């Protein structure tokens, strides 16, 4: 039974990889300026025209890669948080970590950055500092001496802190000029603005290195799911592992938020969908969550670029519309 379940999980992962590649190829073909599959193929083998090369390599391919990286980062971050807190509602958004990251990035945009000076290295670092600060404050306020931290209390504290961060972000937003205000508004709604190779080359190793660490600790996550007492009896250093994995989750969410805005629902729903597909084993759950998150953002962004909504709609709004019914379903199951 175990072998067949693992085999089924691997098959699902391979299917998701193929599906992601197919959607990526489709995304390169469609848009305001359609390219046929043959034209895209010619570009890939180096026989495209300068206009076709510009469309694929400068506009569409970096956006596709960014969609995948942000989806992976938000999905795995949400999976880690749900596993550590043993609560299906945990995510970078509900814990207020995304709002903390966003506040620090917005402070940089408001106080220091002028047009053309948004540093691809500094932005993820600032977002990470903001997310880490938010996580520390949330855990500090939720901590009760002599008692384990309540996941529900932690989430409620995160929601309250997130509301405070959002209020501060709004205050900063009101100080912006029109161009900065438009950027901040779209970024807060979930806009894949960092679709430039200079930003992607910073985010790519950030996501890959942290994901490698998380996958390496997949057995630890499986053990922690058995309960702290059992995990401690099996030799797991609970506090050390909890802190290390929490920092990894914050780092993944912060990097994704910095260049892609706040994709709140991706971090919450992707682990749920993945768990239904492959079960709770993190060796299968983590890569499945990563692929589901990448697919959700990639499909939503392709729809945004292809369908005319009468306005330039941020990808995050489309994701919210698509995912809200499933989120309501989760709430009805939990009640």
Coordinates of C-alpha atoms in Angstrom, one line a residue:
X1 CA 0.0 0.0 0.0
X2 CA 2.8 2.4 0.9
X3 CA 4.6 1.7 -2.4
X4 CA 1.5 2.2 -4.4
X5 CA 0.7 5.5 -2.6
X6 CA 4.3 6.8 -3.2
X7 CA 4.0 5.7 -6.9
X8 CA 0.7 7.5 -7.2
X9 CA 2.2 10.6 -5.6
X10 CA 5.2 10.6 -7.9
X11 CA 2.9 10.2 -10.9
X12 CA 0.9 13.2 -9.8
X13 CA 4.0 15.3 -9.4
X14 CA 5.2 14.3 -12.9
X15 CA 1.8 15.1 -14.3
X16 CA 1.9 18.6 -12.6
X17 CA 5.4 19.2 -14.0
X18 CA 4.1 18.4 -17.5
X19 CA 1.0 20.6 -17.0
X20 CA 3.1 23.5 -15.8
X21 CA 5.3 23.2 -18.9
X22 CA 2.3 23.1 -21.1
X23 CA 0.7 26.2 -19.5
X24 CA 4.1 28.0 -19.7
X25 CA 4.3 27.2 -23.4
X26 CA 0.7 28.4 -23.9
X27 CA 1.5 31.5 -21.9
X28 CA 4.4 32.3 -24.3
X29 CA 2.0 32.0 -27.3
X30 CA -0.9 34.1 -26.1
X31 CA -1.2 37.7 -25.1
X32 CA -2.0 41.1 -26.7
X33 CA 0.4 40.1 -29.5
X34 CA -0.2 36.4 -30.3
X35 CA 2.7 34.2 -31.4
X36 CA 2.1 30.8 -33.0
X37 CA 3.8 27.7 -31.5
X38 CA 6.1 27.5 -34.5
X39 CA 7.2 31.1 -34.0
X40 CA 7.9 30.5 -30.3
X41 CA 9.9 27.4 -31.3
X42 CA 11.9 29.4 -33.8
X43 CA 12.7 31.9 -31.1
X44 CA 13.8 29.2 -28.7
X45 CA 16.2 27.7 -31.3
X46 CA 17.5 31.2 -32.2
X47 CA 15.8 31.7 -35.5
X48 CA 13.2 34.3 -34.4
X49 CA 12.9 37.8 -35.6
X50 CA 14.1 40.7 -33.3
X51 CA 10.5 41.5 -32.5
X52 CA 9.6 37.9 -31.6
X53 CA 12.8 37.7 -29.5
X54 CA 11.8 40.8 -27.7
X55 CA 8.3 39.5 -27.0
X56 CA 9.4 36.1 -25.7
X57 CA 12.7 36.8 -23.9
X58 CA 12.1 40.3 -22.6
X59 CA 8.4 40.3 -21.8
X60 CA 6.8 36.9 -21.5
X61 CA 9.5 34.4 -20.4
X62 CA 10.7 36.5 -17.4
X63 CA 7.0 36.9 -16.3
X64 CA 6.5 33.2 -16.6
X65 CA 9.6 32.4 -14.6
X66 CA 8.6 35.0 -11.9
X67 CA 5.1 33.5 -11.7
X68 CA 6.5 30.0 -11.1
X69 CA 9.0 31.2 -8.5
X70 CA 6.4 33.3 -6.6
X71 CA 4.0 30.4 -6.7
X72 CA 6.7 28.0 -5.3
X73 CA 7.7 30.4 -2.6
X74 CA 4.2 31.2 -1.3
X75 CA 3.0 27.6 -1.6
X76 CA 5.8 26.0 0.3
X77 CA 5.8 28.8 2.9
X78 CA 2.1 28.2 3.6
X79 CA 2.7 24.4 3.7
X80 CA 5.5 24.8 6.3
X81 CA 3.3 27.1 8.5
X82 CA 0.3 24.8 8.3
X83 CA 2.5 21.8 9.3
X84 CA 4.3 23.5 12.1
X85 CA 1.1 25.0 13.6
X86 CA -1.1 22.0 12.7
X87 CA -3.7 24.5 11.5
X88 CA -5.2 24.5 8.0
X89 CA -5.8 28.3 8.1
X90 CA -2.2 29.2 8.7
X91 CA -0.4 31.0 5.9
X92 CA 1.9 34.0 5.4
X93 CA -1.2 36.1 5.0
X94 CA -3.2 35.0 8.0
X95 CA -0.1 35.3 10.2
X96 CA 0.5 38.8 9.1
X97 CA 4.0 38.0 7.8
X98 CA 3.2 39.1 4.2
X99 CA 1.8 42.4 5.6
X100 CA 5.0 42.9 7.6
X101 CA 7.2 42.3 4.6
X102 CA 5.0 44.6 2.5
X103 CA 5.3 47.4 5.1
X104 CA 9.1 47.4 5.0
X105 CA 9.1 47.3 1.2
X106 CA 6.6 50.2 1.1
X107 CA 8.7 52.2 3.6
X108 CA 11.7 51.8 1.2
X109 CA 9.6 52.9 -1.8
X110 CA 8.2 55.9 0.1
X111 CA 11.3 57.1 1.9
X112 CA 14.3 56.1 -0.1
X113 CA 13.6 54.8 -3.6
X114 CA 13.1 57.1 -6.6
X115 CA 12.3 55.9 -10.1
X116 CA 15.0 53.5 -11.4
X117 CA 16.6 52.9 -8.0
X118 CA 14.6 49.9 -6.8
X119 CA 17.5 47.6 -5.9
X120 CA 16.9 43.9 -6.9
X121 CA 19.1 42.8 -4.0
X122 CA 17.9 45.2 -1.4
X123 CA 14.1 44.6 -1.9
X124 CA 14.0 40.9 -0.9
X125 CA 16.4 41.6 2.0
X126 CA 14.1 44.3 3.3
X127 CA 11.1 42.1 2.8
X128 CA 12.8 39.4 4.8
X129 CA 13.7 41.8 7.6
X130 CA 10.0 42.9 7.7
X131 CA 8.7 39.4 7.7
X132 CA 11.1 38.3 10.4
X133 CA 10.2 41.3 12.5
X134 CA 6.5 40.6 12.1
X135 CA 7.0 36.9 12.9
X136 CA 9.0 37.8 16.1
X137 CA 6.3 40.2 17.3
X138 CA 3.5 37.8 16.6
X139 CA 5.2 34.9 18.5
X140 CA 6.1 37.3 21.3
X141 CA 2.6 38.5 21.8
X142 CA 1.2 34.9 21.5
X143 CA 3.7 33.5 23.9
X144 CA 2.5 32.4 27.3
X145 CA 5.1 31.3 29.9
X146 CA 4.8 27.6 30.8
X147 CA 2.3 26.8 28.0
X148 CA 2.6 25.7 24.4
X149 CA 1.8 28.4 21.9
X150 CA -1.8 27.9 20.8
X151 CA -2.1 27.8 16.9
X152 CA -5.5 29.5 17.1
X153 CA -4.1 32.2 19.3
X154 CA -1.1 32.7 17.0
X155 CA -3.3 33.1 14.0
X156 CA -5.6 35.6 15.8
X157 CA -2.6 37.5 16.9
X158 CA -1.3 37.4 13.3
X159 CA -4.6 38.7 11.9
X160 CA -4.6 41.6 14.5
X161 CA -1.0 42.5 13.7
X162 CA -1.6 42.2 10.0
X163 CA -4.4 44.8 10.3
X164 CA -2.0 47.1 12.1
X165 CA 0.6 46.7 9.4
X166 CA -2.0 47.3 6.7
X167 CA -3.1 50.5 8.5
X168 CA 0.5 51.7 8.6
X169 CA 1.0 50.8 4.9
X170 CA -2.1 52.8 4.1
X171 CA -0.7 55.9 5.9
X172 CA 2.5 55.6 3.9
X173 CA 0.6 55.1 0.7
X174 CA -1.2 58.4 1.1
X175 CA 2.2 60.2 1.1
X176 CA 3.2 58.9 -2.3
X177 CA 3.0 60.8 -5.6
X178 CA 0.7 59.5 -8.3
X179 CA 3.3 57.2 -10.0
X180 CA 4.4 55.7 -6.7
X181 CA 0.8 55.4 -5.5
X182 CA -0.2 53.5 -8.6
X183 CA 2.7 51.1 -8.1
X184 CA 2.0 50.6 -4.4
X185 CA -1.7 50.0 -5.1
X186 CA -1.1 47.4 -7.7
X187 CA 1.6 45.7 -5.7
X188 CA -0.6 45.4 -2.7
X189 CA -3.3 43.8 -4.9
X190 CA -0.8 41.1 -6.2
X191 CA 1.0 42.4 -9.2
X192 CA 4.0 40.5 -10.8
X193 CA 5.9 43.7 -11.2
X194 CA 9.5 42.3 -10.8
X195 CA 9.4 40.6 -14.3
X196 CA 13.0 41.7 -15.1
X197 CA 15.9 39.3 -15.3
X198 CA 17.9 41.3 -12.8
X199 CA 15.2 40.7 -10.1
X200 CA 14.7 37.1 -11.2
X201 CA 18.4 36.3 -10.9
X202 CA 18.2 37.4 -7.3
X203 CA 14.9 35.6 -6.5
X204 CA 15.9 32.3 -8.2
X205 CA 18.8 31.2 -6.0
X206 CA 16.9 32.6 -2.9
X207 CA 14.0 30.3 -3.6
X208 CA 16.0 27.3 -4.8
X209 CA 18.4 27.3 -1.8
X210 CA 15.7 27.6 0.8
X211 CA 13.5 25.0 -0.9
X212 CA 16.4 22.6 -0.9
X213 CA 16.8 23.1 2.9
X214 CA 13.0 22.6 3.4
X215 CA 12.9 19.4 1.3
X216 CA 16.0 18.2 3.2
X217 CA 14.0 18.6 6.4
X218 CA 10.9 16.9 5.1
X219 CA 11.3 13.9 7.4
X220 CA 11.5 16.4 10.3
X221 CA 8.2 17.9 9.2
X222 CA 6.7 14.4 9.1
X223 CA 7.9 13.7 12.6
X224 CA 6.6 17.0 13.9
X225 CA 3.2 16.1 12.6
X226 CA 3.1 13.2 15.0
X227 CA 3.0 15.8 17.9
X228 CA 5.7 17.5 19.9
X229 CA 5.8 14.9 22.6
X230 CA 6.3 12.0 20.1
X231 CA 8.7 14.0 18.0
X232 CA 10.8 14.9 21.1
X233 CA 10.8 11.2 22.1
X234 CA 12.2 10.4 18.6
X235 CA 15.1 12.8 19.1
X236 CA 13.9 15.9 17.2
X237 CA 15.1 19.2 18.7
X238 CA 11.7 20.8 18.5
X239 CA 12.6 24.4 19.2
X240 CA 15.6 24.5 16.9
X241 CA 13.7 22.8 14.0
X242 CA 10.7 25.1 14.6
X243 CA 12.8 28.2 14.5
X244 CA 14.8 27.1 11.4
X245 CA 11.7 26.1 9.4
X246 CA 9.9 29.2 10.5
X247 CA 12.7 31.4 9.2
X248 CA 12.7 29.4 5.9
X249 CA 9.0 30.0 5.6
X250 CA 9.3 33.7 6.3
X251 CA 12.2 34.0 3.8
X252 CA 10.2 32.3 1.0
X253 CA 7.1 34.4 1.6
X254 CA 9.2 37.6 1.9
X255 CA 11.1 37.1 -1.4
X256 CA 7.8 36.3 -3.1
X257 CA 6.0 39.3 -1.6
X258 CA 8.9 41.7 -2.5
X259 CA 8.7 41.0 -6.3
X260 CA 5.1 39.7 -6.7
X261 CA 2.9 41.4 -4.1
X262 CA 0.7 39.8 -1.6
X263 CA -0.7 36.5 -3.1
X264 CA -2.6 35.8 0.1
X265 CA -4.7 32.8 -1.1
X266 CA -1.9 30.9 -2.8
X267 CA -0.1 30.3 0.4
X268 CA -3.3 29.0 2.1
X269 CA -5.0 27.0 -0.6
X270 CA -2.0 25.3 -2.4
X271 CA -1.1 23.0 0.5
X272 CA -4.8 22.0 0.8
X273 CA -5.0 21.0 -2.8
X274 CA -1.7 19.2 -2.7
X275 CA -2.6 17.3 0.5
X276 CA -5.8 16.0 -1.2
X277 CA -3.7 14.9 -4.2
X278 CA -0.7 13.1 -2.5
X279 CA -1.5 12.9 1.3
X280 CA 0.5 14.2 4.3
X281 CA 3.9 12.8 3.5
X282 CA 6.1 15.9 3.1
X283 CA 8.5 14.2 0.7
X284 CA 5.6 14.3 -1.8
X285 CA 3.5 17.1 -0.3
X286 CA 6.2 19.8 -0.6
X287 CA 7.0 19.4 -4.3
X288 CA 3.3 19.0 -5.1
X289 CA 2.5 22.2 -3.2
X290 CA 5.2 24.1 -5.0
X291 CA 3.8 23.0 -8.4
X292 CA 0.2 23.7 -7.5
X293 CA 1.2 27.2 -6.3
X294 CA 3.2 27.8 -9.5
X295 CA 0.2 26.6 -11.7
X296 CA -2.3 28.8 -9.9
X297 CA -0.3 32.0 -10.4
X298 CA 0.8 31.0 -13.9
X299 CA -2.8 30.3 -15.1
X300 CA -4.1 33.5 -13.4
X301 CA -1.4 35.6 -15.0
X302 CA -2.0 34.0 -18.4
X303 CA -5.7 34.9 -18.1
X304 CA -4.9 38.4 -17.0
X305 CA -2.6 39.0 -20.1
X306 CA -5.0 37.3 -22.5
X307 CA -8.5 38.3 -21.6
X308 CA -9.6 42.0 -21.7
X309 CA -11.3 42.9 -18.4
X310 CA -11.7 46.5 -19.4
X311 CA -8.7 47.5 -17.3
X312 CA -5.2 46.3 -16.4
X313 CA -6.2 43.9 -13.6
X314 CA -3.4 42.7 -11.2
X315 CA -2.9 38.9 -11.2
X316 CA -3.7 38.7 -7.5
X317 CA -7.3 39.9 -8.0
X318 CA -7.9 37.1 -10.6
X319 CA -6.5 34.6 -8.2
X320 CA -8.8 35.8 -5.4
X321 CA -11.8 35.5 -7.7
X322 CA -10.8 32.0 -8.8
X323 CA -9.8 30.7 -5.3
X324 CA -12.5 32.3 -3.1
X325 CA -15.1 29.5 -3.8
X326 CA -12.6 26.9 -2.6
X327 CA -11.7 29.0 0.4
X328 CA -15.4 29.3 1.4
X329 CA -15.6 25.5 1.0
X330 CA -12.8 25.1 3.4
X331 CA -14.5 27.3 5.9
X332 CA -17.7 25.3 5.6
X333 CA -15.8 22.1 6.2
X334 CA -14.1 23.6 9.3
X335 CA -17.3 24.8 10.9

